[in-house]
mmCIF file with all atom_site columns, C-alpha atoms in Angstrom:
data_model
loop_
_atom_site.group_PDB
_atom_site.id
_atom_site.type_symbol
_atom_site.label_atom_id
_atom_site.label_alt_id
_atom_site.label_comp_id
_atom_site.label_asym_id
_atom_site.label_entity_id
_atom_site.label_seq_id
_atom_site.pdbx_PDB_ins_code
_atom_site.Cartn_x
_atom_site.Cartn_y
_atom_site.Cartn_z
_atom_site.occupancy
_atom_site.B_iso_or_equiv
_atom_site.pdbx_formal_charge
_atom_site.auth_seq_id
_atom_site.auth_comp_id
_atom_site.auth_asym_id
_atom_site.auth_atom_id
_atom_site.pdbx_PDB_model_num
ATOM 1   C CA . UNK A 1 1   ? 270.918 319.248 25.682 1.00 47.00 ? 1   UNK A CA 1
ATOM 2   C CA . UNK A 1 2   ? 269.820 320.360 29.321 1.00 50.00 ? 2   UNK A CA 1
ATOM 3   C CA . UNK A 1 3   ? 268.214 317.511 31.770 1.00 53.00 ? 3   UNK A CA 1
ATOM 4   C CA . UNK A 1 4   ? 266.142 317.748 34.497 1.00 62.00 ? 4   UNK A CA 1
ATOM 5   C CA . UNK A 1 5   ? 268.552 315.833 37.251 1.00 59.00 ? 5   UNK A CA 1
ATOM 6   C CA . UNK A 1 6   ? 265.817 314.713 38.717 1.00 59.00 ? 6   UNK A CA 1
ATOM 7   C CA . UNK A 1 7   ? 264.394 313.098 35.322 1.00 59.00 ? 7   UNK A CA 1
ATOM 8   C CA . UNK A 1 8   ? 268.765 311.953 34.642 1.00 60.00 ? 8   UNK A CA 1
ATOM 9   C CA . UNK A 1 9   ? 268.487 309.847 37.887 1.00 54.00 ? 9   UNK A CA 1
ATOM 10  C CA . UNK A 1 10  ? 264.489 307.765 37.560 1.00 56.00 ? 10  UNK A CA 1
ATOM 11  C CA . UNK A 1 11  ? 265.263 306.607 33.637 1.00 57.00 ? 11  UNK A CA 1
ATOM 12  C CA . UNK A 1 12  ? 269.099 305.733 35.049 1.00 57.00 ? 12  UNK A CA 1
ATOM 13  C CA . UNK A 1 13  ? 267.068 303.604 37.878 1.00 52.00 ? 13  UNK A CA 1
ATOM 14  C CA . UNK A 1 14  ? 264.588 301.971 35.820 1.00 55.00 ? 14  UNK A CA 1
ATOM 15  C CA . UNK A 1 15  ? 266.759 301.339 33.023 1.00 51.00 ? 15  UNK A CA 1
ATOM 16  C CA . UNK A 1 16  ? 268.302 299.048 35.819 1.00 49.00 ? 16  UNK A CA 1
ATOM 17  C CA . UNK A 1 17  ? 265.803 297.881 37.755 1.00 49.00 ? 17  UNK A CA 1
ATOM 18  C CA . UNK A 1 18  ? 264.500 296.572 34.087 1.00 48.00 ? 18  UNK A CA 1
ATOM 19  C CA . UNK A 1 19  ? 267.834 294.700 33.306 1.00 46.00 ? 19  UNK A CA 1
ATOM 20  C CA . UNK A 1 20  ? 268.059 293.251 37.002 1.00 43.00 ? 20  UNK A CA 1
ATOM 21  C CA . UNK A 1 21  ? 265.127 291.265 37.041 1.00 46.00 ? 21  UNK A CA 1
ATOM 22  C CA . UNK A 1 22  ? 264.902 287.726 36.303 1.00 44.00 ? 22  UNK A CA 1
ATOM 23  C CA . UNK A 1 23  ? 263.273 286.484 33.412 1.00 46.00 ? 23  UNK A CA 1
ATOM 24  C CA . UNK A 1 24  ? 263.219 283.405 31.732 1.00 51.00 ? 24  UNK A CA 1
ATOM 25  C CA . UNK A 1 25  ? 265.666 284.591 28.985 1.00 52.00 ? 25  UNK A CA 1
ATOM 26  C CA . UNK A 1 26  ? 268.285 281.896 28.223 1.00 54.00 ? 26  UNK A CA 1
ATOM 27  C CA . UNK A 1 27  ? 271.086 280.878 25.640 1.00 62.00 ? 27  UNK A CA 1
ATOM 28  C CA . UNK A 1 28  ? 268.444 278.670 24.110 1.00 71.00 ? 28  UNK A CA 1
ATOM 29  C CA . UNK A 1 29  ? 265.654 281.283 24.770 1.00 72.00 ? 29  UNK A CA 1
ATOM 30  C CA . UNK A 1 30  ? 266.797 284.896 23.793 1.00 79.00 ? 30  UNK A CA 1
ATOM 31  C CA . UNK A 1 31  ? 262.585 285.501 23.310 1.00 91.00 ? 31  UNK A CA 1
ATOM 32  C CA . UNK A 1 32  ? 260.873 287.642 20.329 1.00 96.00 ? 32  UNK A CA 1
ATOM 33  C CA . UNK A 1 33  ? 260.961 291.019 20.115 1.00 96.00 ? 33  UNK A CA 1
ATOM 34  C CA . UNK A 1 34  ? 256.910 292.125 19.642 1.00 97.00 ? 34  UNK A CA 1
ATOM 35  C CA . UNK A 1 35  ? 257.080 295.822 19.240 1.00 97.00 ? 35  UNK A CA 1
ATOM 36  C CA . UNK A 1 36  ? 260.630 297.431 18.687 1.00 97.00 ? 36  UNK A CA 1
ATOM 37  C CA . UNK A 1 37  ? 260.851 301.350 19.212 1.00 97.00 ? 37  UNK A CA 1
ATOM 38  C CA . UNK A 1 38  ? 257.113 302.281 19.824 1.00 98.00 ? 38  UNK A CA 1
ATOM 39  C CA . UNK A 1 39  ? 255.545 304.819 21.630 1.00 98.00 ? 39  UNK A CA 1
ATOM 40  C CA . UNK A 1 40  ? 252.858 303.721 24.422 1.00 98.00 ? 40  UNK A CA 1
ATOM 41  C CA . UNK A 1 41  ? 249.544 305.755 23.724 1.00 98.00 ? 41  UNK A CA 1
ATOM 42  C CA . UNK A 1 42  ? 247.391 304.473 27.311 1.00 98.00 ? 42  UNK A CA 1
ATOM 43  C CA . UNK A 1 43  ? 248.087 301.610 29.433 1.00 97.00 ? 43  UNK A CA 1
ATOM 44  C CA . UNK A 1 44  ? 245.423 299.565 31.289 1.00 97.00 ? 44  UNK A CA 1
ATOM 45  C CA . UNK A 1 45  ? 245.906 298.721 34.528 1.00 96.00 ? 45  UNK A CA 1
ATOM 46  C CA . UNK A 1 46  ? 243.546 296.479 37.033 1.00 96.00 ? 46  UNK A CA 1
ATOM 47  C CA . UNK A 1 47  ? 240.789 294.682 36.450 1.00 96.00 ? 47  UNK A CA 1
ATOM 48  C CA . UNK A 1 48  ? 241.833 294.319 33.296 1.00 95.00 ? 48  UNK A CA 1
ATOM 49  C CA . UNK A 1 49  ? 239.319 291.387 31.298 1.00 92.00 ? 49  UNK A CA 1
ATOM 50  C CA . UNK A 1 50  ? 240.356 291.397 27.615 1.00 88.00 ? 50  UNK A CA 1
ATOM 51  C CA . UNK A 1 51  ? 243.763 290.033 27.814 1.00 92.00 ? 51  UNK A CA 1
ATOM 52  C CA . UNK A 1 52  ? 245.253 286.744 27.850 1.00 87.00 ? 52  UNK A CA 1
ATOM 53  C CA . UNK A 1 53  ? 245.499 285.623 31.862 1.00 87.00 ? 53  UNK A CA 1
ATOM 54  C CA . UNK A 1 54  ? 242.511 287.457 32.737 1.00 91.00 ? 54  UNK A CA 1
ATOM 55  C CA . UNK A 1 55  ? 242.034 290.301 35.306 1.00 93.00 ? 55  UNK A CA 1
ATOM 56  C CA . UNK A 1 56  ? 244.719 289.085 37.874 1.00 92.00 ? 56  UNK A CA 1
ATOM 57  C CA . UNK A 1 57  ? 242.115 290.026 40.880 1.00 93.00 ? 57  UNK A CA 1
ATOM 58  C CA . UNK A 1 58  ? 242.478 293.125 39.704 1.00 95.00 ? 58  UNK A CA 1
ATOM 59  C CA . UNK A 1 59  ? 246.195 293.497 39.144 1.00 95.00 ? 59  UNK A CA 1
ATOM 60  C CA . UNK A 1 60  ? 246.360 292.836 35.029 1.00 96.00 ? 60  UNK A CA 1
ATOM 61  C CA . UNK A 1 61  ? 248.196 295.331 32.940 1.00 97.00 ? 61  UNK A CA 1
ATOM 62  C CA . UNK A 1 62  ? 248.022 296.493 29.299 1.00 97.00 ? 62  UNK A CA 1
ATOM 63  C CA . UNK A 1 63  ? 249.626 298.257 26.498 1.00 98.00 ? 63  UNK A CA 1
ATOM 64  C CA . UNK A 1 64  ? 248.726 300.412 23.875 1.00 98.00 ? 64  UNK A CA 1
ATOM 65  C CA . UNK A 1 65  ? 251.196 300.965 21.326 1.00 98.00 ? 65  UNK A CA 1
ATOM 66  C CA . UNK A 1 66  ? 251.028 303.990 18.533 1.00 98.00 ? 66  UNK A CA 1
ATOM 67  C CA . UNK A 1 67  ? 251.349 301.015 15.953 1.00 97.00 ? 67  UNK A CA 1
ATOM 68  C CA . UNK A 1 68  ? 248.117 299.900 17.499 1.00 97.00 ? 68  UNK A CA 1
ATOM 69  C CA . UNK A 1 69  ? 249.305 296.926 18.822 1.00 95.00 ? 69  UNK A CA 1
ATOM 70  C CA . UNK A 1 70  ? 248.053 295.894 22.243 1.00 97.00 ? 70  UNK A CA 1
ATOM 71  C CA . UNK A 1 71  ? 250.065 293.559 24.988 1.00 97.00 ? 71  UNK A CA 1
ATOM 72  C CA . UNK A 1 72  ? 249.392 292.749 27.950 1.00 97.00 ? 72  UNK A CA 1
ATOM 73  C CA . UNK A 1 73  ? 252.132 292.061 30.645 1.00 97.00 ? 73  UNK A CA 1
ATOM 74  C CA . UNK A 1 74  ? 252.905 288.412 31.353 1.00 96.00 ? 74  UNK A CA 1
ATOM 75  C CA . UNK A 1 75  ? 250.364 288.226 34.353 1.00 94.00 ? 75  UNK A CA 1
ATOM 76  C CA . UNK A 1 76  ? 253.410 286.331 36.160 1.00 94.00 ? 76  UNK A CA 1
ATOM 77  C CA . UNK A 1 77  ? 255.002 290.036 36.105 1.00 95.00 ? 77  UNK A CA 1
ATOM 78  C CA . UNK A 1 78  ? 251.166 292.154 36.980 1.00 93.00 ? 78  UNK A CA 1
ATOM 79  C CA . UNK A 1 79  ? 251.411 295.018 39.699 1.00 93.00 ? 79  UNK A CA 1
ATOM 80  C CA . UNK A 1 80  ? 251.076 292.282 42.387 1.00 93.00 ? 80  UNK A CA 1
ATOM 81  C CA . UNK A 1 81  ? 254.296 290.382 41.782 1.00 94.00 ? 81  UNK A CA 1
ATOM 82  C CA . UNK A 1 82  ? 257.403 291.634 42.701 1.00 92.00 ? 82  UNK A CA 1
ATOM 83  C CA . UNK A 1 83  ? 259.692 291.196 39.546 1.00 91.00 ? 83  UNK A CA 1
ATOM 84  C CA . UNK A 1 84  ? 256.483 293.260 37.417 1.00 95.00 ? 84  UNK A CA 1
ATOM 85  C CA . UNK A 1 85  ? 256.549 296.270 39.644 1.00 95.00 ? 85  UNK A CA 1
ATOM 86  C CA . UNK A 1 86  ? 259.870 297.493 37.965 1.00 95.00 ? 86  UNK A CA 1
ATOM 87  C CA . UNK A 1 87  ? 258.713 296.628 34.619 1.00 97.00 ? 87  UNK A CA 1
ATOM 88  C CA . UNK A 1 88  ? 255.337 298.736 35.238 1.00 97.00 ? 88  UNK A CA 1
ATOM 89  C CA . UNK A 1 89  ? 257.417 301.760 37.023 1.00 97.00 ? 89  UNK A CA 1
ATOM 90  C CA . UNK A 1 90  ? 259.610 301.473 33.515 1.00 97.00 ? 90  UNK A CA 1
ATOM 91  C CA . UNK A 1 91  ? 256.377 301.684 31.496 1.00 98.00 ? 91  UNK A CA 1
ATOM 92  C CA . UNK A 1 92  ? 254.592 304.250 33.734 1.00 97.00 ? 92  UNK A CA 1
ATOM 93  C CA . UNK A 1 93  ? 258.383 306.774 33.311 1.00 97.00 ? 93  UNK A CA 1
ATOM 94  C CA . UNK A 1 94  ? 258.301 305.948 29.126 1.00 98.00 ? 94  UNK A CA 1
ATOM 95  C CA . UNK A 1 95  ? 254.750 307.127 29.043 1.00 98.00 ? 95  UNK A CA 1
ATOM 96  C CA . UNK A 1 96  ? 255.425 309.930 31.054 1.00 97.00 ? 96  UNK A CA 1
ATOM 97  C CA . UNK A 1 97  ? 258.588 310.730 29.071 1.00 96.00 ? 97  UNK A CA 1
ATOM 98  C CA . UNK A 1 98  ? 257.683 309.833 26.034 1.00 96.00 ? 98  UNK A CA 1
ATOM 99  C CA . UNK A 1 99  ? 259.757 307.134 25.478 1.00 97.00 ? 99  UNK A CA 1
ATOM 100 C CA . UNK A 1 100 ? 260.018 304.919 22.787 1.00 98.00 ? 100 UNK A CA 1
ATOM 101 C CA . UNK A 1 101 ? 260.034 300.860 24.213 1.00 98.00 ? 101 UNK A CA 1
ATOM 102 C CA . UNK A 1 102 ? 261.162 297.608 22.801 1.00 98.00 ? 102 UNK A CA 1
ATOM 103 C CA . UNK A 1 103 ? 258.760 294.710 24.181 1.00 98.00 ? 103 UNK A CA 1
ATOM 104 C CA . UNK A 1 104 ? 259.706 290.774 24.375 1.00 97.00 ? 104 UNK A CA 1
ATOM 105 C CA . UNK A 1 105 ? 258.417 287.773 25.625 1.00 96.00 ? 105 UNK A CA 1
ATOM 106 C CA . UNK A 1 106 ? 259.817 284.698 26.936 1.00 94.00 ? 106 UNK A CA 1
ATOM 107 C CA . UNK A 1 107 ? 256.993 282.627 27.708 1.00 90.00 ? 107 UNK A CA 1
ATOM 108 C CA . UNK A 1 108 ? 256.130 280.423 24.770 1.00 88.00 ? 108 UNK A CA 1
ATOM 109 C CA . UNK A 1 109 ? 257.568 283.244 22.262 1.00 91.00 ? 109 UNK A CA 1
ATOM 110 C CA . UNK A 1 110 ? 254.633 284.037 20.627 1.00 94.00 ? 110 UNK A CA 1
ATOM 111 C CA . UNK A 1 111 ? 253.673 287.760 21.686 1.00 96.00 ? 111 UNK A CA 1
ATOM 112 C CA . UNK A 1 112 ? 250.677 287.130 23.266 1.00 95.00 ? 112 UNK A CA 1
ATOM 113 C CA . UNK A 1 113 ? 251.956 288.945 26.019 1.00 96.00 ? 113 UNK A CA 1
ATOM 114 C CA . UNK A 1 114 ? 255.435 290.702 27.145 1.00 97.00 ? 114 UNK A CA 1
ATOM 115 C CA . UNK A 1 115 ? 258.075 290.232 30.175 1.00 96.00 ? 115 UNK A CA 1
ATOM 116 C CA . UNK A 1 116 ? 260.844 292.448 29.453 1.00 96.00 ? 116 UNK A CA 1
ATOM 117 C CA . UNK A 1 117 ? 260.778 295.795 28.671 1.00 97.00 ? 117 UNK A CA 1
ATOM 118 C CA . UNK A 1 118 ? 263.211 298.686 27.045 1.00 97.00 ? 118 UNK A CA 1
ATOM 119 C CA . UNK A 1 119 ? 262.915 301.935 27.657 1.00 98.00 ? 119 UNK A CA 1
ATOM 120 C CA . UNK A 1 120 ? 265.056 303.749 24.603 1.00 97.00 ? 120 UNK A CA 1
ATOM 121 C CA . UNK A 1 121 ? 266.561 307.658 25.422 1.00 95.00 ? 121 UNK A CA 1
ATOM 122 C CA . UNK A 1 122 ? 265.137 310.379 23.626 1.00 88.00 ? 122 UNK A CA 1
ATOM 123 C CA . UNK A 1 123 ? 267.506 311.777 20.962 1.00 80.00 ? 123 UNK A CA 1
ATOM 124 C CA . UNK A 1 124 ? 268.108 315.390 20.654 1.00 66.00 ? 124 UNK A CA 1
#
């Protein structure tokens, strides 16, 4: 297994960042998994109008998954929100390095958007 040192550092930092931001998860609300171990096929950034929360002044993010699911990032975690920056970095890294992601919804638990991402390592 030959892994580029910079890629390993980026993966480690991103995984740490995605688990460090505050979510609405509690013991009473662990959230629901909206997509499990899926590859990202496309990501929409900016003035995305066909999603819950609307374009959020051109800060919206919408993720397209290999299983056909399209799910927006919760508007409270978009590009103009501190918590969103680490999620977006993780999504971009997963897309760039072809890693699977698992997405959760802690806000109403109905998967109309997501607010947590786990990036899975490549299995060699």
